[in-house]
């Protein structure tokens, strides 16, 4: 349910200025235009070309939302599309001077409302800063601008025999800057870790327009506090990333995938535990429940086995993946797998991965709308968690499909509902919250990889506790004393 | 050159209180003892057992220093050895109330003076909090107190088929808390990364005694700013780590080592570049120069080849290490290696590693005293850097042995000098600084793994620049508004 501007109630406490479009004329000062919007536009145009400053409300409205459900979005005053660091600095200096909130955006594929516009804000889209500045195979680094698409970078480094692992499902669309903002995960994390582990250094434009470099281009470095890592996952609330130094790995061999069917989700989770306890290092370990499998078949006629309660996909990119798959196939059978089918080759493996990547899209088609949760629990608690989610689905009488990065305990219980039905919508939101509560009870986190944004900000305090929250707000204050950077998000 | 209390000039600007031992009696207040030291001791004893509060100056003086050269150390007012989180909270509440600086310490194996006492401080030794609280093979985590010795943890997790990679050379002595404080590296980093990558969550006692939890025990998690990573490498300046959740990996196969001899350091560095560019992932890639090799032979009669200018040690812990070693042996030969000798077995491999681990001790024996630098450069610049270090050694007319985590570009140029010779000491310090300047010129960092402490604090601003330094100081202010945590260090 993506609310349009007219449907959405006005966001509270997010706008630093009033409504620039509709506000009566201000008193004329220092010869500048007297309407705040004109004044803002005028100042922006002093450092940006005309085509980089969009003010047509029909156009700016199209930048209002990311892909999250149930998140309010305001009407931007202006959308800017800078191409250089200096232009970003100009935008931030202008925003500081005029006290206008700034919402940084990548490709707006986020799932927590973190990139949603605030009323009368500057939307700062980094999509035009999309150059790969360097790929260095000896130092195993890439230097990129924030607007580079994840898949573009992945393919570019592949040509040098290198690998940039983080692979969110939106990898064909999402930007590296967005990945850094939300500390994105993906399917490969079970072996290769998340975005945070691949960001060595950053250039950041601060709220007041000053440029700051963090980190390094060396493999190691411990000079001062780790500001790089502080920015990763900060959801645009501390500064604007304008350049990133990323670590790369050698390209691993092509992975081979195995599919195992289970009569219950808890049996599949038992297999996950046996695999990890057994010291195996799969390059992928994903779970799709019956609802998800059926949804994918309905959407794309993939021929997945619909009678199974849980389908586990495992892969290895080792020198002898078939041998590794045989070993974990045996563990799956010991955990009660009813069927274990290793892919014959890379093409069959890719088909299985495609099915997995279609999951969320397929679940959306079930009832028209979804709310995608992102709870991560210790993997030893995965079975208990999924049983709890099934009970919640029963209680609210809604379909909740579960797809999970099972090897990481990172789950996406996806509530399917009809957004035009008020009661269903209420129950969807209710179950969404119950799932987070369950995750916290089991020692998990409310968000494994999607971020807090608007969607989960009420829940952040429950996870962090008051002392941590106070410290986090203190840090926000250091970097953004005027509160103009992505206001109303995270906290 | 570890300065004793009597030799060291008084540290400047570090003590929040005056000299507690010698200060004349304060005005009697609220019935408490009127001498500040008695008052401090009295307050500490209200929450700590008598044996955990040491005030005998002969005893407390033995806690004044870590292992760094050229770093001032003050005389502690008291050394406390808490065994529980509550006791640490009591210490910090007392320190806040009485405005007494606190210097946290692990095993004091640090090499930057970061654990050196300030005059009249509380030395807070975490060595008695040394329990391993949990080892979980399914979740692949360990939960530990900060005083656990690195080697103790390593061996304990090995028994579960698990591996805690970070392995500083001091691993038989150093504590996990100290490793977290300095974000320690080690020999395995080239494949497995540094301490920071293995810290999932922390319990931290803040300056005012409040307890804060950071991070998670899940594989992934992005709720709020990454305070865990902020604490890793903060050198005791933000809070006291009292518990850590650490990530573990499956125990890899035993590694097999190869030794390659080169007629010049730059040829060895060329080999390092070819190995990394070739997509290899060695579990170890170390360099010892001629000075170091000779020093090790002199100390331990290892029979290393003394005619070579640079000895490269490479290892693999893959399923077929001999094949991998053969591949990089060929690359070494292509880079001009005069001799390539793979170890026959694990025992021979371990001997080579022992030689490497003895390097710093052996270099100390050359002239009695060493200054160990810790510059990390992009590995593509390693040859240029080592040539520059050789030139600096010539210029100052001193022996500078170089041992390096070559695969990471992390070098330890080690200046050997006679500390009783004033001119040699001056030239040693001069060359130490020139080496850092060279590292920064080549795009490197002043510290790859040892930290800033006292030794490099004047250099931090040169690396970070004024904007980053301002932000870092702002963060320090959030966590430690009274400036009582390890004052005078880092900044």
mmCIF file of N, CA, C and O in Angstrom, chain B residues 1 3 7 70 367-371 396-398 415-430:
data_model
loop_
_atom_site.group_PDB
_atom_site.id
_atom_site.type_symbol
_atom_site.label_atom_id
_atom_site.label_comp_id
_atom_site.label_asym_id
_atom_site.label_seq_id
_atom_site.Cartn_x
_atom_site.Cartn_y
_atom_site.Cartn_z
ATOM 1 N N UNK B 1 62.265 1.130 24.836
ATOM 2 C CA UNK B 1 62.535 2.023 25.960
ATOM 3 C C UNK B 1 61.255 2.290 26.732
ATOM 4 O O UNK B 1 60.461 3.177 26.406
ATOM 5 N N UNK B 3 59.739 3.785 29.760
ATOM 6 C CA UNK B 3 60.159 4.733 30.797
ATOM 7 C C UNK B 3 59.559 4.335 32.139
ATOM 8 O O UNK B 3 58.390 3.999 32.242
ATOM 9 N N UNK B 7 61.822 8.323 35.470
ATOM 10 C CA UNK B 7 62.424 8.884 34.264
ATOM 11 C C UNK B 7 61.467 9.782 33.480
ATOM 12 O O UNK B 7 61.875 10.746 32.853
ATOM 13 N N UNK B 70 58.885 5.215 23.959
ATOM 14 C CA UNK B 70 58.739 6.658 23.809
ATOM 15 C C UNK B 70 57.377 7.188 24.247
ATOM 16 O O UNK B 70 56.897 8.179 23.717
ATOM 17 N N UNK B 367 69.865 -4.030 19.201
ATOM 18 C CA UNK B 367 70.525 -2.895 19.864
ATOM 19 C C UNK B 367 69.937 -2.624 21.252
ATOM 20 O O UNK B 367 70.215 -1.590 21.849
ATOM 21 N N UNK B 368 69.092 -3.487 21.705
ATOM 22 C CA UNK B 368 68.531 -3.304 23.051
ATOM 23 C C UNK B 368 67.155 -2.673 23.059
ATOM 24 O O UNK B 368 66.332 -2.959 23.912
ATOM 25 N N UNK B 369 66.884 -1.779 22.115
ATOM 26 C CA UNK B 369 65.589 -1.089 22.091
ATOM 27 C C UNK B 369 65.084 -0.995 20.650
ATOM 28 O O UNK B 369 65.881 -0.921 19.712
ATOM 29 N N UNK B 370 63.766 -1.010 20.510
ATOM 30 C CA UNK B 370 63.174 -0.836 19.182
ATOM 31 C C UNK B 370 62.026 0.158 19.247
ATOM 32 O O UNK B 370 61.404 0.335 20.293
ATOM 33 N N UNK B 371 61.771 0.791 18.113
ATOM 34 C CA UNK B 371 60.501 1.500 17.914
ATOM 35 C C UNK B 371 59.823 0.808 16.750
ATOM 36 O O UNK B 371 60.363 0.764 15.643
ATOM 37 N N UNK B 396 69.292 8.180 8.414
ATOM 38 C CA UNK B 396 69.464 8.366 9.862
ATOM 39 C C UNK B 396 70.586 7.478 10.403
ATOM 40 O O UNK B 396 70.887 7.522 11.592
ATOM 41 N N UNK B 397 71.165 6.662 9.519
ATOM 42 C CA UNK B 397 72.283 5.788 9.908
ATOM 43 C C UNK B 397 71.892 4.862 11.067
ATOM 44 O O UNK B 397 72.597 4.767 12.073
ATOM 45 N N UNK B 398 70.746 4.223 10.916
ATOM 46 C CA UNK B 398 70.294 3.249 11.909
ATOM 47 C C UNK B 398 69.817 1.993 11.190
ATOM 48 O O UNK B 398 69.442 2.041 10.014
ATOM 49 N N UNK B 415 62.766 0.177 14.160
ATOM 50 C CA UNK B 415 64.023 0.905 14.317
ATOM 51 C C UNK B 415 64.777 0.333 15.511
ATOM 52 O O UNK B 415 64.236 0.277 16.618
ATOM 53 N N UNK B 416 66.010 -0.112 15.278
ATOM 54 C CA UNK B 416 66.823 -0.697 16.350
ATOM 55 C C UNK B 416 67.831 0.354 16.815
ATOM 56 O O UNK B 416 68.569 0.912 15.997
ATOM 57 N N UNK B 417 67.862 0.627 18.105
ATOM 58 C CA UNK B 417 68.783 1.663 18.590
ATOM 59 C C UNK B 417 69.149 1.428 20.045
ATOM 60 O O UNK B 417 68.527 0.621 20.742
ATOM 61 N N UNK B 418 70.147 2.186 20.464
ATOM 62 C CA UNK B 418 70.622 2.123 21.841
ATOM 63 C C UNK B 418 69.968 3.276 22.601
ATOM 64 O O UNK B 418 70.276 4.444 22.371
ATOM 65 N N UNK B 419 69.059 2.951 23.496
ATOM 66 C CA UNK B 419 68.269 3.991 24.162
ATOM 67 C C UNK B 419 69.113 4.863 25.081
ATOM 68 O O UNK B 419 68.716 5.975 25.431
ATOM 69 N N UNK B 420 70.293 4.391 25.454
ATOM 70 C CA UNK B 420 71.142 5.203 26.337
ATOM 71 C C UNK B 420 71.918 6.257 25.537
ATOM 72 O O UNK B 420 72.547 7.138 26.108
ATOM 73 N N UNK B 421 71.865 6.132 24.223
ATOM 74 C CA UNK B 421 72.543 7.101 23.345
ATOM 75 C C UNK B 421 71.509 8.130 22.889
ATOM 76 O O UNK B 421 70.598 7.835 22.120
ATOM 77 N N UNK B 422 71.690 9.356 23.385
ATOM 78 C CA UNK B 422 70.684 10.395 23.141
ATOM 79 C C UNK B 422 70.507 10.689 21.658
ATOM 80 O O UNK B 422 69.393 10.845 21.168
ATOM 81 N N UNK B 423 71.618 10.742 20.947
ATOM 82 C CA UNK B 423 71.541 11.056 19.521
ATOM 83 C C UNK B 423 70.875 9.919 18.741
ATOM 84 O O UNK B 423 70.043 10.167 17.862
ATOM 85 N N UNK B 424 71.204 8.699 19.088
ATOM 86 C CA UNK B 424 70.532 7.566 18.419
ATOM 87 C C UNK B 424 69.030 7.596 18.688
ATOM 88 O O UNK B 424 68.217 7.335 17.808
ATOM 89 N N UNK B 425 68.681 7.913 19.933
ATOM 90 C CA UNK B 425 67.259 7.964 20.287
ATOM 91 C C UNK B 425 66.537 9.037 19.465
ATOM 92 O O UNK B 425 65.433 8.825 18.973
ATOM 93 N N UNK B 426 67.201 10.177 19.313
ATOM 94 C CA UNK B 426 66.595 11.263 18.533
ATOM 95 C C UNK B 426 66.422 10.826 17.079
ATOM 96 O O UNK B 426 65.360 11.027 16.476
ATOM 97 N N UNK B 427 67.459 10.191 16.528
ATOM 98 C CA UNK B 427 67.363 9.746 15.134
ATOM 99 C C UNK B 427 66.323 8.632 14.960
ATOM 100 O O UNK B 427 65.651 8.547 13.944
ATOM 101 N N UNK B 428 66.196 7.818 15.986
ATOM 102 C CA UNK B 428 65.184 6.750 15.923
ATOM 103 C C UNK B 428 63.780 7.374 15.816
ATOM 104 O O UNK B 428 62.969 6.990 14.968
ATOM 105 N N UNK B 429 63.514 8.328 16.674
ATOM 106 C CA UNK B 429 62.216 9.010 16.677
ATOM 107 C C UNK B 429 61.977 9.717 15.338
ATOM 108 O O UNK B 429 60.875 9.699 14.787
ATOM 109 N N UNK B 430 63.048 10.324 14.828
ATOM 110 C CA UNK B 430 62.977 11.036 13.548
ATOM 111 C C UNK B 430 62.594 10.079 12.415
ATOM 112 O O UNK B 430 61.704 10.353 11.613
#
